[in-house]
Structures are given as structure tokens and as C-alpha cells.
Tab-separated table of C-alpha atoms and ligand atoms in Angstrom:
chain	number	residue	atom	x	y	z
A	1	MET	CA	0.000	0.000	0.000
A	2	PRO	CA	1.632	3.313	-1.000
A	3	PHE	CA	1.272	6.539	1.027
A	4	SER	CA	-0.443	8.187	-1.943
A	5	ILE	CA	-3.746	6.416	-1.182
A	6	PHE	CA	-4.347	8.775	1.735
A	7	GLY	CA	-4.531	11.735	-0.635
A	8	LEU	CA	-1.594	13.492	1.021
A	9	SER	CA	-0.305	16.464	-0.930
A	10	GLU	CA	2.765	16.366	-3.131
A	11	PRO	CA	5.217	18.137	-0.769
A	12	ILE	CA	4.420	15.626	1.967
A	13	LEU	CA	4.771	12.670	-0.381
A	14	ARG	CA	8.102	14.097	-1.440
A	15	ALA	CA	9.270	14.325	2.183
A	16	LEU	CA	8.204	10.715	2.748
A	17	GLN	CA	10.202	9.629	-0.239
A	18	ALA	CA	13.229	11.627	0.869
A	19	SER	CA	13.023	9.930	4.278
A	20	GLY	CA	12.858	6.493	2.693
A	21	TYR	CA	9.335	5.734	3.945
A	22	SER	CA	7.858	3.683	1.120
A	23	GLU	CA	4.870	2.129	2.857
A	24	PRO	CA	2.806	3.052	5.889
A	25	THR	CA	3.259	0.940	9.010
A	26	PRO	CA	0.063	-0.736	10.337
A	27	ILE	CA	-0.588	2.038	12.865
A	28	GLN	CA	-0.109	4.682	10.180
A	29	ALA	CA	-2.494	2.860	7.837
A	30	LYS	CA	-5.187	3.066	10.504
A	31	VAL	CA	-4.559	6.431	12.116
A	32	ILE	CA	-3.783	8.674	9.124
A	33	PRO	CA	-7.248	8.418	7.494
A	34	LEU	CA	-8.994	8.940	10.853
A	35	VAL	CA	-7.082	12.138	11.570
A	36	LEU	CA	-7.687	13.381	8.029
A	37	GLU	CA	-11.403	12.812	8.606
A	38	GLU	CA	-11.035	14.841	11.794
A	39	HIS	CA	-11.858	12.169	14.327
A	40	ASP	CA	-10.532	12.056	17.844
A	41	VAL	CA	-8.301	9.005	18.140
A	42	MET	CA	-7.208	6.790	21.000
A	43	ALA	CA	-4.460	4.532	19.715
A	44	ARG	CA	-2.628	1.707	21.357
A	45	ALA	CA	0.860	1.934	19.964
A	46	GLN	CA	4.387	1.169	21.033
A	47	THR	CA	7.578	3.048	20.369
A	48	GLY	CA	8.948	1.819	17.092
A	49	SER	CA	5.523	1.294	15.521
A	50	GLY	CA	5.815	4.486	13.498
A	51	LYS	CA	3.256	6.256	15.677
A	52	SER	CA	4.905	9.696	15.416
A	53	ALA	CA	4.414	9.891	11.662
A	54	SER	CA	0.869	8.547	12.079
A	55	PHE	CA	-0.150	11.901	13.569
A	56	VAL	CA	2.523	14.170	12.089
A	57	LEU	CA	1.573	13.472	8.465
A	58	PRO	CA	-2.184	14.090	8.609
A	59	VAL	CA	-1.807	17.037	10.989
A	60	LEU	CA	0.647	18.702	8.593
A	61	GLU	CA	-1.705	17.960	5.713
A	62	LEU	CA	-4.655	19.603	7.458
A	63	LEU	CA	-2.594	22.565	8.682
A	64	SER	CA	-1.057	23.265	5.294
A	65	GLY	CA	-4.494	23.677	3.762
A	66	ARG	CA	-5.507	26.255	6.342
A	67	ARG	CA	-2.442	28.274	7.212
A	68	GLY	CA	-3.471	31.887	7.619
A	69	GLU	CA	-1.489	35.050	7.025
A	70	GLY	CA	0.562	36.918	9.603
A	71	LYS	CA	2.453	35.643	12.580
A	72	ALA	CA	2.156	31.925	13.247
A	73	LYS	CA	-0.220	30.917	16.015
A	74	ILE	CA	0.009	27.760	18.082
A	75	ARG	CA	-2.307	25.312	16.397
A	76	VAL	CA	-0.799	22.037	17.518
A	77	LEU	CA	0.321	21.051	20.996
A	78	VAL	CA	2.073	17.717	21.511
A	79	LEU	CA	2.953	16.655	25.048
A	80	THR	CA	5.390	13.810	25.660
A	81	PRO	CA	7.005	12.279	28.743
A	82	THR	CA	10.663	12.716	27.775
A	83	ARG	CA	13.157	15.118	26.222
A	84	GLU	CA	14.192	12.503	23.662
A	85	LEU	CA	10.669	11.909	22.451
A	86	THR	CA	9.977	15.656	22.351
A	87	LEU	CA	12.985	16.278	20.142
A	88	GLN	CA	12.187	13.264	17.976
A	89	VAL	CA	8.586	14.354	17.384
A	90	ALA	CA	9.649	17.941	16.661
A	91	GLN	CA	12.192	16.602	14.188
A	92	THR	CA	9.543	14.481	12.460
A	93	PHE	CA	7.361	17.587	12.007
A	94	GLU	CA	10.356	19.450	10.555
A	95	THR	CA	11.354	16.631	8.214
A	96	MET	CA	7.876	15.891	6.928
A	97	GLY	CA	7.069	19.588	6.564
A	98	ALA	CA	10.324	20.489	4.822
A	99	PHE	CA	8.861	20.777	1.312
A	100	LEU	CA	5.629	22.575	2.187
A	101	ALA	CA	5.231	25.995	0.553
A	102	LYS	CA	4.855	27.506	3.999
A	103	LYS	CA	7.101	25.527	6.276
A	104	PRO	CA	5.535	25.108	9.691
A	105	LYS	CA	7.350	26.702	12.598
A	106	VAL	CA	8.085	24.087	15.213
A	107	VAL	CA	9.240	24.912	18.725
A	108	SER	CA	10.207	22.310	21.296
A	109	LEU	CA	10.194	22.898	25.027
A	110	ILE	CA	12.343	20.707	27.232
A	111	GLY	CA	13.947	21.145	30.620
A	112	GLY	CA	17.437	22.539	30.896
A	113	GLU	CA	16.984	25.744	28.879
A	114	SER	CA	15.880	29.037	30.339
A	115	ILE	CA	12.110	29.419	30.430
A	116	GLY	CA	12.474	33.041	29.344
A	117	ASP	CA	14.269	32.041	26.124
A	118	GLN	CA	11.711	29.390	25.382
A	119	LEU	CA	8.818	31.729	25.972
A	120	TYR	CA	10.451	34.255	23.664
A	121	ARG	CA	10.679	31.671	20.878
A	122	VAL	CA	7.030	30.753	21.360
A	123	GLN	CA	6.023	34.400	21.259
A	124	GLN	CA	7.987	34.971	18.057
A	125	GLY	CA	5.347	32.779	16.447
A	126	CYS	CA	5.058	29.045	16.129
A	127	ASP	CA	2.544	26.664	14.572
A	128	ILE	CA	3.525	23.539	16.396
A	129	LEU	CA	4.607	23.270	19.998
A	130	VAL	CA	6.130	20.005	21.173
A	131	ALA	CA	6.948	19.823	24.849
A	132	THR	CA	7.667	17.564	27.755
A	133	ALA	CA	4.646	17.693	30.000
A	134	GLY	CA	6.605	19.060	32.972
A	135	ARG	CA	8.274	21.914	31.100
A	136	PHE	CA	5.047	22.823	29.329
A	137	LEU	CA	3.321	23.308	32.664
A	138	ASP	CA	6.186	25.483	33.907
A	139	VAL	CA	5.897	27.692	30.839
A	140	LEU	CA	2.101	27.700	31.023
A	141	ARG	CA	2.224	29.022	34.587
A	142	LYS	CA	3.908	32.186	33.274
A	143	LYS	CA	0.545	32.934	31.644
A	144	GLN	CA	2.102	34.509	28.574
A	145	MET	CA	1.264	31.913	26.003
A	146	ASN	CA	-1.700	32.299	23.691
A	147	LEU	CA	-3.297	28.921	23.095
A	148	SER	CA	-6.664	30.185	21.896
A	149	ASN	CA	-6.031	29.078	18.297
A	150	LEU	CA	-5.172	25.505	19.192
A	151	GLU	CA	-6.707	22.908	16.864
A	152	PHE	CA	-4.873	19.698	17.811
A	153	PHE	CA	-4.062	18.429	21.277
A	154	ILE	CA	-1.858	15.349	21.169
A	155	LEU	CA	-0.606	13.211	24.046
A	156	ASP	CA	2.181	10.851	23.061
A	157	GLU	CA	3.153	7.879	25.228
A	158	ALA	CA	0.504	8.967	27.694
A	159	ASP	CA	1.014	6.006	30.026
A	160	LYS	CA	4.563	7.137	30.716
A	161	MET	CA	3.328	10.551	31.755
A	162	LEU	CA	1.291	9.061	34.570
A	163	ASN	CA	4.469	8.308	36.500
A	164	LEU	CA	5.204	11.985	36.430
A	165	GLY	CA	1.974	12.904	38.200
A	166	PHE	CA	0.575	14.364	35.015
A	167	ALA	CA	-3.025	13.284	35.582
A	168	GLU	CA	-3.367	15.834	38.392
A	169	GLU	CA	-1.965	18.680	36.302
A	170	LEU	CA	-3.945	17.964	33.190
A	171	ASP	CA	-6.765	20.206	34.372
A	172	LEU	CA	-4.453	23.204	34.182
A	173	VAL	CA	-3.793	22.426	30.531
A	174	LEU	CA	-7.443	21.826	29.699
A	175	VAL	CA	-8.571	25.225	30.969
A	176	ALA	CA	-5.888	26.902	28.853
A	177	ILE	CA	-6.884	25.399	25.506
A	178	PRO	CA	-10.085	25.819	23.470
A	179	GLU	CA	-12.880	23.321	24.002
A	180	LYS	CA	-13.360	22.809	20.306
A	181	ARG	CA	-10.316	20.905	19.155
A	182	ARG	CA	-9.178	17.502	17.925
A	183	ASN	CA	-7.590	15.163	20.441
A	184	LEU	CA	-5.175	12.363	19.655
A	185	LEU	CA	-4.009	10.040	22.375
A	186	PHE	CA	-1.217	7.501	22.009
A	187	SER	CA	-0.358	5.015	24.693
A	188	ALA	CA	1.239	1.583	24.783
A	189	THR	CA	-1.122	0.467	27.541
A	190	TYR	CA	-4.580	1.536	28.665
A	191	PRO	CA	-4.852	1.165	32.444
A	192	GLN	CA	-7.872	2.756	34.134
A	193	LYS	CA	-6.025	6.016	34.781
A	194	ILE	CA	-5.378	6.466	31.067
A	195	ARG	CA	-8.994	5.637	30.286
A	196	ASP	CA	-10.037	8.337	32.762
A	197	ILE	CA	-7.759	10.835	31.052
A	198	ALA	CA	-9.066	9.779	27.666
A	199	ALA	CA	-12.642	10.265	28.811
A	200	LYS	CA	-11.749	13.734	30.037
A	201	ILE	CA	-10.039	15.025	26.932
A	202	THR	CA	-11.422	13.174	23.919
A	203	ARG	CA	-14.858	13.308	22.310
A	204	ASN	CA	-16.170	10.092	20.744
A	205	PRO	CA	-12.696	8.847	20.036
A	206	VAL	CA	-12.108	6.064	17.553
A	207	GLU	CA	-10.063	3.375	19.264
A	208	VAL	CA	-7.230	1.931	17.255
A	209	THR	CA	-5.183	-1.122	18.047
A	210	ILE	CA	-2.952	-3.007	15.733
A	211	GLU	CA	-3.107	-6.744	15.618
A	212	GLU	CA	-0.119	-8.139	17.335
A	213	GLU	CA	2.078	-9.370	14.553
A	214	THR	CA	2.684	-13.072	14.450
A	215	PRO	CA	6.403	-13.330	14.101
A	216	THR	CA	7.826	-15.077	11.086
A	217	VAL	CA	10.052	-17.832	12.291
A	218	GLN	CA	11.624	-19.075	9.060
A	219	SER	CA	14.855	-17.235	9.655
A	220	ILE	CA	15.229	-18.617	13.189
A	221	LEU	CA	17.422	-21.640	13.815
A	222	GLN	CA	15.555	-23.583	16.486
A	223	ARG	CA	17.502	-25.953	18.730
A	224	VAL	CA	16.341	-28.275	21.488
A	225	ILE	CA	18.880	-29.386	24.055
A	226	GLU	CA	18.200	-32.204	26.478
A	227	VAL	CA	19.608	-31.367	29.883
A	228	ASN	CA	18.742	-32.072	33.505
A	229	HIS	CA	17.060	-29.145	35.232
A	230	GLU	CA	19.872	-28.645	37.723
A	231	ASN	CA	22.408	-28.462	34.908
A	232	ARG	CA	20.706	-25.719	32.913
A	233	GLY	CA	22.649	-22.890	34.555
A	234	PRO	CA	26.085	-24.468	33.972
A	235	LEU	CA	25.064	-25.411	30.418
A	236	LEU	CA	23.950	-21.862	29.673
A	237	ARG	CA	27.258	-20.491	30.936
A	238	HIS	CA	29.095	-23.028	28.798
A	239	LEU	CA	27.100	-22.003	25.710
A	240	LEU	CA	27.618	-18.315	26.416
A	241	ASN	CA	31.343	-18.963	26.515
A	242	THR	CA	31.527	-21.157	23.437
A	243	GLU	CA	28.856	-19.869	21.049
A	244	LYS	CA	29.070	-16.518	19.336
A	245	TRP	CA	25.837	-15.177	20.785
A	246	GLU	CA	25.911	-11.441	21.355
A	247	GLN	CA	22.658	-10.247	22.883
A	248	VAL	CA	20.794	-13.062	24.617
A	249	LEU	CA	17.248	-13.050	25.961
A	250	VAL	CA	16.577	-15.861	28.429
A	251	PHE	CA	13.004	-16.699	29.387
A	252	MET	CA	12.247	-17.980	32.865
A	253	ALA	CA	9.044	-19.142	34.497
A	254	ASN	CA	8.827	-16.532	37.242
A	255	ARG	CA	10.100	-13.199	38.487
A	256	ARG	CA	12.089	-14.493	41.430
A	257	ALA	CA	13.934	-16.947	39.245
A	258	THR	CA	14.991	-14.148	36.866
A	259	ASP	CA	16.362	-12.076	39.771
A	260	ASN	CA	18.218	-15.026	41.282
A	261	ILE	CA	19.821	-16.230	38.108
A	262	ALA	CA	20.782	-12.738	36.958
A	263	MET	CA	22.568	-12.246	40.273
A	264	LYS	CA	24.327	-15.600	39.929
A	265	PHE	CA	25.471	-14.877	36.392
A	266	LYS	CA	26.781	-11.488	37.434
A	267	LYS	CA	28.854	-13.250	40.086
A	268	TYR	CA	30.271	-15.405	37.321
A	269	GLY	CA	31.306	-12.255	35.473
A	270	PHE	CA	28.561	-12.022	32.857
A	271	SER	CA	26.814	-8.746	32.217
A	272	ALA	CA	23.275	-9.774	33.050
A	273	GLN	CA	20.056	-8.202	34.319
A	274	SER	CA	16.547	-9.338	35.128
A	275	PHE	CA	13.418	-7.957	33.480
A	276	HIS	CA	9.929	-8.548	34.828
A	277	GLY	CA	6.657	-6.987	35.863
A	278	ASP	CA	7.709	-6.099	39.411
A	279	LEU	CA	10.045	-3.437	38.083
A	280	ASP	CA	8.479	-0.047	37.545
A	281	GLN	CA	8.251	1.448	34.086
A	282	GLU	CA	11.328	3.574	34.573
A	283	GLU	CA	13.471	0.628	35.661
A	284	ARG	CA	12.204	-1.427	32.745
A	285	ASN	CA	12.961	1.348	30.264
A	286	TYR	CA	16.421	1.770	31.710
A	287	THR	CA	17.189	-1.950	31.520
A	288	LEU	CA	15.940	-2.143	27.942
A	289	GLU	CA	18.014	0.868	26.930
A	290	GLN	CA	21.084	-0.748	28.469
A	291	PHE	CA	20.330	-3.989	26.674
A	292	LYS	CA	19.764	-2.203	23.354
A	293	ALA	CA	23.003	-0.294	23.809
A	294	LYS	CA	24.748	-3.663	24.396
A	295	LYS	CA	25.801	-2.644	27.886
A	296	ILE	CA	23.980	-5.729	29.112
A	297	ARG	CA	24.545	-8.985	27.245
A	298	ILE	CA	22.026	-11.258	28.888
A	299	LEU	CA	18.507	-10.367	29.884
A	300	PHE	CA	16.693	-12.874	32.107
A	301	ALA	CA	13.012	-12.186	31.578
A	302	THR	CA	9.528	-13.431	32.261
A	303	ASP	CA	6.944	-13.641	29.485
A	304	ILE	CA	6.386	-9.907	29.866
A	305	ALA	CA	9.193	-9.637	27.297
A	306	ALA	CA	7.669	-12.213	24.948
A	307	ARG	CA	5.312	-9.871	23.136
A	308	GLY	CA	5.912	-6.529	21.594
A	309	LEU	CA	9.539	-6.163	22.602
A	310	ASP	CA	11.171	-4.782	19.499
A	311	ILE	CA	14.911	-4.950	19.770
A	312	ASP	CA	16.809	-5.537	16.582
A	313	GLY	CA	20.014	-6.997	17.912
A	314	ILE	CA	18.849	-10.060	19.890
A	315	SER	CA	20.915	-12.896	18.445
A	316	CYS	CA	19.620	-15.668	20.656
A	317	VAL	CA	16.529	-16.512	22.687
A	318	VAL	CA	16.813	-19.234	25.318
A	319	ASN	CA	13.836	-21.029	26.811
A	320	PHE	CA	15.411	-21.846	30.168
A	321	ASP	CA	11.905	-22.769	31.273
A	322	LEU	CA	9.467	-23.744	28.556
A	323	PRO	CA	6.595	-21.384	27.803
A	324	ARG	CA	3.121	-22.516	28.765
A	325	SER	CA	1.526	-22.330	25.368
A	326	PRO	CA	2.623	-22.886	21.772
A	327	ALA	CA	1.569	-19.293	21.005
A	328	ASP	CA	3.973	-18.062	23.696
A	329	TYR	CA	6.722	-20.192	22.172
A	330	ILE	CA	6.305	-18.455	18.820
A	331	HIS	CA	6.161	-15.013	20.436
A	332	ARG	CA	9.214	-15.687	22.559
A	333	ILE	CA	11.403	-16.925	19.743
A	334	GLY	CA	10.106	-14.107	17.534
A	335	ARG	CA	12.145	-11.679	19.679
A	336	THR	CA	15.165	-12.762	17.667
A	337	ALA	CA	15.684	-12.572	13.902
A	338	ARG	CA	14.102	-9.145	13.696
A	339	ALA	CA	14.712	-6.495	11.049
A	340	GLY	CA	15.797	-9.050	8.468
A	341	LYS	CA	18.485	-10.589	10.664
A	342	SER	CA	18.789	-14.289	11.468
A	343	GLY	CA	18.603	-15.648	14.976
A	344	ILE	CA	18.812	-18.700	17.183
A	345	ALA	CA	16.277	-20.057	19.632
A	346	VAL	CA	17.324	-22.701	22.128
A	347	SER	CA	14.991	-24.665	24.382
A	348	PHE	CA	16.237	-26.685	27.356
A	349	ILE	CA	14.212	-29.795	28.098
A	350	ASP	CA	14.408	-32.311	30.891
A	351	HIS	CA	12.521	-35.607	31.003
A	352	ASP	CA	9.379	-34.068	32.400
A	353	ASP	CA	9.265	-31.350	29.724
A	354	MET	CA	9.193	-33.817	26.842
A	355	ALA	CA	5.470	-34.256	26.514
A	356	HIS	CA	4.891	-30.536	26.780
A	357	PHE	CA	7.500	-29.716	24.190
A	358	ALA	CA	6.074	-32.330	21.839
A	359	LEU	CA	2.745	-30.535	22.131
A	360	ILE	CA	4.369	-27.189	21.319
A	361	GLU	CA	5.932	-28.782	18.237
A	362	LYS	CA	2.663	-30.340	17.163
A	363	ARG	CA	0.686	-27.102	17.510
A	364	SER	CA	3.391	-25.085	15.784
A	365	GLY	CA	3.722	-27.601	12.973
A	366	ILE	CA	7.414	-28.200	13.607
A	367	ARG	CA	9.534	-31.174	14.569
A	368	LEU	CA	13.016	-30.511	15.921
A	369	GLU	CA	16.048	-32.716	16.519
A	370	ARG	CA	17.056	-33.253	20.155
A	371	GLU	CA	20.673	-32.496	21.002
A	372	GLN	CA	22.896	-33.243	23.968
A	373	ILE	CA	25.983	-31.227	24.773
A	374	ALA	CA	29.116	-33.106	25.854
A	375	GLY	CA	29.636	-32.756	29.584
A	376	PHE	CA	26.002	-31.800	30.175
A	377	GLU	CA	24.249	-34.939	28.948
A	378	ARG	CA	20.851	-35.565	30.361
A	379	LYS	CA	20.939	-38.386	32.876
A	380	GLY	CA	18.325	-40.602	34.430
A	381	GLU	CA	15.130	-42.045	33.132
A	382	ALA	CA	11.904	-40.367	32.292
A	383	PRO	CA	9.706	-40.660	35.381
A	384	LYS	CA	7.133	-43.382	34.919
A	385	LYS	CA	3.641	-42.079	34.754
A	386	VAL	CA	1.695	-43.240	37.742
A	387	LYS	CA	-1.903	-43.673	36.852
A	388	GLY	CA	-4.344	-42.188	39.291
A	389	PRO	CA	-7.402	-44.147	40.401
A	390	ALA	CA	-10.026	-44.583	37.718
A	391	PRO	CA	-12.804	-41.962	37.957
A	392	VAL	CA	-15.845	-43.235	39.752
A	393	LYS	CA	-18.766	-42.975	37.426
A	394	GLY	CA	-21.720	-41.023	38.631
A	395	LYS	CA	-19.803	-39.335	41.446
A	396	GLY	CA	-19.105	-35.981	39.804
A	397	LYS	CA	-21.702	-33.840	38.112
A	398	SER	CA	-22.193	-34.466	34.422
A	399	LYS	CA	-21.544	-31.711	31.878
A	400	LYS	CA	-25.264	-31.382	31.272
A	401	ASP	CA	-25.992	-31.030	34.987
A	402	ARG	CA	-23.377	-28.312	35.327
A	403	ALA	CA	-24.805	-26.426	32.334
A	404	ARG	CA	-28.315	-26.698	33.779
A	405	GLU	CA	-27.159	-25.411	37.158
A	406	LYS	CA	-25.332	-22.506	35.535
A	407	LYS	CA	-28.409	-21.554	33.565
A	408	ALA	CA	-30.611	-21.703	36.649
A	409	ALA	CA	-28.172	-19.477	38.545
A	410	GLU	CA	-28.169	-16.969	35.677
A	411	GLU	CA	-31.975	-16.920	35.554
A	412	ALA	CA	-32.084	-16.382	39.310
A	413	ALA	CA	-29.603	-13.505	39.024
A	414	LYS	CA	-31.689	-11.901	36.268
A	415	GLY	CA	-34.839	-12.162	38.326
A	416	ARG	CA	-33.206	-10.389	41.246
B	1	LIG	P1	8.184	5.852	16.033
B	1	LIG	O1	7.427	4.637	16.463
B	1	LIG	O2	7.294	6.937	15.600
B	1	LIG	O3	9.181	6.273	17.077
B	1	LIG	O4	9.049	5.455	14.720
B	1	LIG	C1	10.020	4.468	14.749
B	1	LIG	C2	11.011	4.582	13.613
B	1	LIG	O5	10.438	4.121	12.388
B	1	LIG	C3	11.507	5.988	13.340
B	1	LIG	O6	12.894	5.933	13.188
B	1	LIG	C4	10.850	6.387	12.036
B	1	LIG	O7	11.682	7.240	11.300
B	1	LIG	C5	10.662	5.063	11.339
B	1	LIG	N1	9.442	5.009	10.489
B	1	LIG	C6	8.212	5.426	10.827
B	1	LIG	N2	7.329	5.189	9.832
B	1	LIG	C7	8.013	4.584	8.841
B	1	LIG	C8	7.655	4.076	7.550
B	1	LIG	N3	6.413	4.131	7.087
B	1	LIG	N4	8.633	3.534	6.799
B	1	LIG	C9	9.887	3.463	7.273
B	1	LIG	N5	10.304	3.911	8.481
B	1	LIG	C10	9.385	4.469	9.269
């Protein structure tokens, strides 16, 4: 699908081409037409999905058709949680607006510069203001900013702003901007607090989510290594020392296990960290940044990292503990071999994992060779299955009885 199907004007198409964007990403394909049709939008989107351009392009398109004469007035306000995102969004507006007959004036407000200077730049005239939420409120309190011409109010990565106590300060922003405006909300997650914010600022928003991509696994070399449970740690260290794996993501069954093993591996001199849902958003972001920057080689994670984590450089995924479902297996191993690269996925199995792994293979339509690594061979026999006592017929309730009871309970509840 080319960008031209949205009816974007020639200067914008030219900027897209110059930036090497040939096709819209899924979030762009959904959001661009909605913004062009002037809907409020509530989108679930992650960093890396192309969400910035999904609002920048249609907003520029609409603005360019309506730019008035005289000094520029603030018509777009984008609030973000971080300096980096602020600068990145401002840059996207600049890049995509570069060929417009009247280039939009973009001002970004971040901490660290004098408020006076920033206010001066705003007052010199600007069409688009991109700001970190905190700094915007500081500037707003000076009461010297005219926001009465605002047409678009955009919150980017809204869930990350919650940590900064933004929900409480939002009211100050809302009284300063016109009631009639378009609202675009982007957030990776939608906890109740974000839904409350959305209800406060948007009007009949169209909700947009993108189907979670099913990873393609053709370019992943999948290996299954038979090893006793207690030998998995030593085997992993051996593999880390002998294989040429750079960035390694290791999946574990629970949070405590990830903390314990990360600590152990650090003692052995590996650069390792744990990653799980008990860490707050800031800690998780920090760990991911470190991992992306290759300052951490091994990330021990729970399934929280199985979906949506988009890191290009993961060369190997290890299933230290097997995932519960075949779908999780595919999502886990799909964290490697991203962005056209190849990758390796290794699963450790002991005797009592065999049946479960066979099921994963069956459901995924794969059949993999079992390997053993010299010095770490799996010992012992598969435990014999002990059959439980045969079910006593007529003792438990039949399916039909249970269904009847459920229905009766529902009827009773209705009648109440
Ligand atoms: P974002 O999720 O907005 O932070 O964008 C992630 C990265 O993808 C940025 O580096 C963008 O420049 C890039 N990008 C966004 N949309 C496209 C596209 N349609 N084609 C190619 N690259 C894109």
C-alpha cells in the first residue's frame, strides 16, 4: 500500500520519499485516514511502531491547507514524557514539513533551557509546539502563552506521563486550551487512569489497536537441548562462553527466578540483568536501553518480554523454562531474527518437559532434533507415569448437569 492512497499532498509525499518511507506501518495505515477525517483518536501503539508519523503526516496535511497570514499561532500542541521523544517528534514535524510551501514553525520545550528564552521563541510565532509535559506546565504558569487558536491536542506515550503525576496537572492544561479541538491520544497500555484521562479530553474517540504481529520464524534456527534441570545454569554459561551469541534473551518461568539467576550470572562475570513486571516502568525502560546499547549482554526475563519487545540486535533466545503455550513459544522466539536478521532459539528440556514440548511442536507444525551437549548430557530415566485411580462414574456432576445449574443461577440472578 503506498502513502499516496491517503490523498496526502505532493510536498508531503516528497518528504516521505526523501526519508525512505515507502509504505505506511500498520498504525499509520489506521490512524492517518482517521485524523484526516477529523476524528478524535485513542491509539494503542508502542515506540517503534511508526506512531509519530501517524499523527505528524495528517496534521501537517490539514494545517497546510488552512495556514493563515501573519504571525504563526500555536495550532498544535504535543505533550510527551521525555526530552528525547519531544525532540524526535519535533524533528519528524520538521522533516515531513520540509517541502511545504509555507514551512511550519516548530518549537520544542524541554527542561534545561531558560524558560524566558523558550517563551520568547514561542512568542515569536510558532505553529507547532512540542513539549515535555513538565516543562510545558512550567511555561504555562507564566501565563504569557496564547493557546486560543489551538486545533490539535496530542498526548504521546501517555502512560509514561502518569508516572510523572501528570493526571493531576492535566486540568491546568485543559482550561488553557479551546474546548473545540481535535484530540489524539497515544499510549502503549490503557490502564484505568489512562482511560479516565481519555474520557476527560477526547470526544467520541475512535479506538485503534494493531493486531499483534505473528512473528515469522523461518529465519530462526531452532535448537532443542536435552539437559537435567539442575544443569541448565552451567550449560547456559558453557554455551555463552563457546557460542558466538551477542545479545541473549533468556526466558524464565517466574520473576524471582529471573532475579536469582541474573545475580548468579553477574557473580560469574557475565553482564546480566533481570526484566519482569515487578520493576516499575522507569526501571524497565532503563534496563531495555542498556540492553539495546549492548551494555547488558544477557537479559533474564519473564513472558512480559515475549510480546511486543522490538529490539533488533537479539541474536539468541533461550527457553530456560518452557513457555506454557505454543503461542507463547512463537512469540518468545520471535524476539530474535528481527529487522531481516537471522537468529537462534534454544529450548532446554528435561525428562518431564518432553510431553509438553512435543505438544508445542505439534501445535506449531514443527519437529526438531534433540541435542545433547558433551559434559552436560541428560541423565536418568523419564519418570514413569503413575496412573491415578479410575474416575468413579456417577460421582461428579455431568456436563449437562453443570450447564443446567449454571443456567438456573443466571436466571435467578436476572430475576433479582
Ligand atoms: P516511532 O514509532 O514513531 O518512534 O518510529 C520508529 C522509527 O520508524 C523511526 O525511526 C521512524 O523514522 C521510522 N518510520 C516510521 N514510519 C516509517 C515508515 N512508514 N517507513 C519506514 N520507516 C518508518
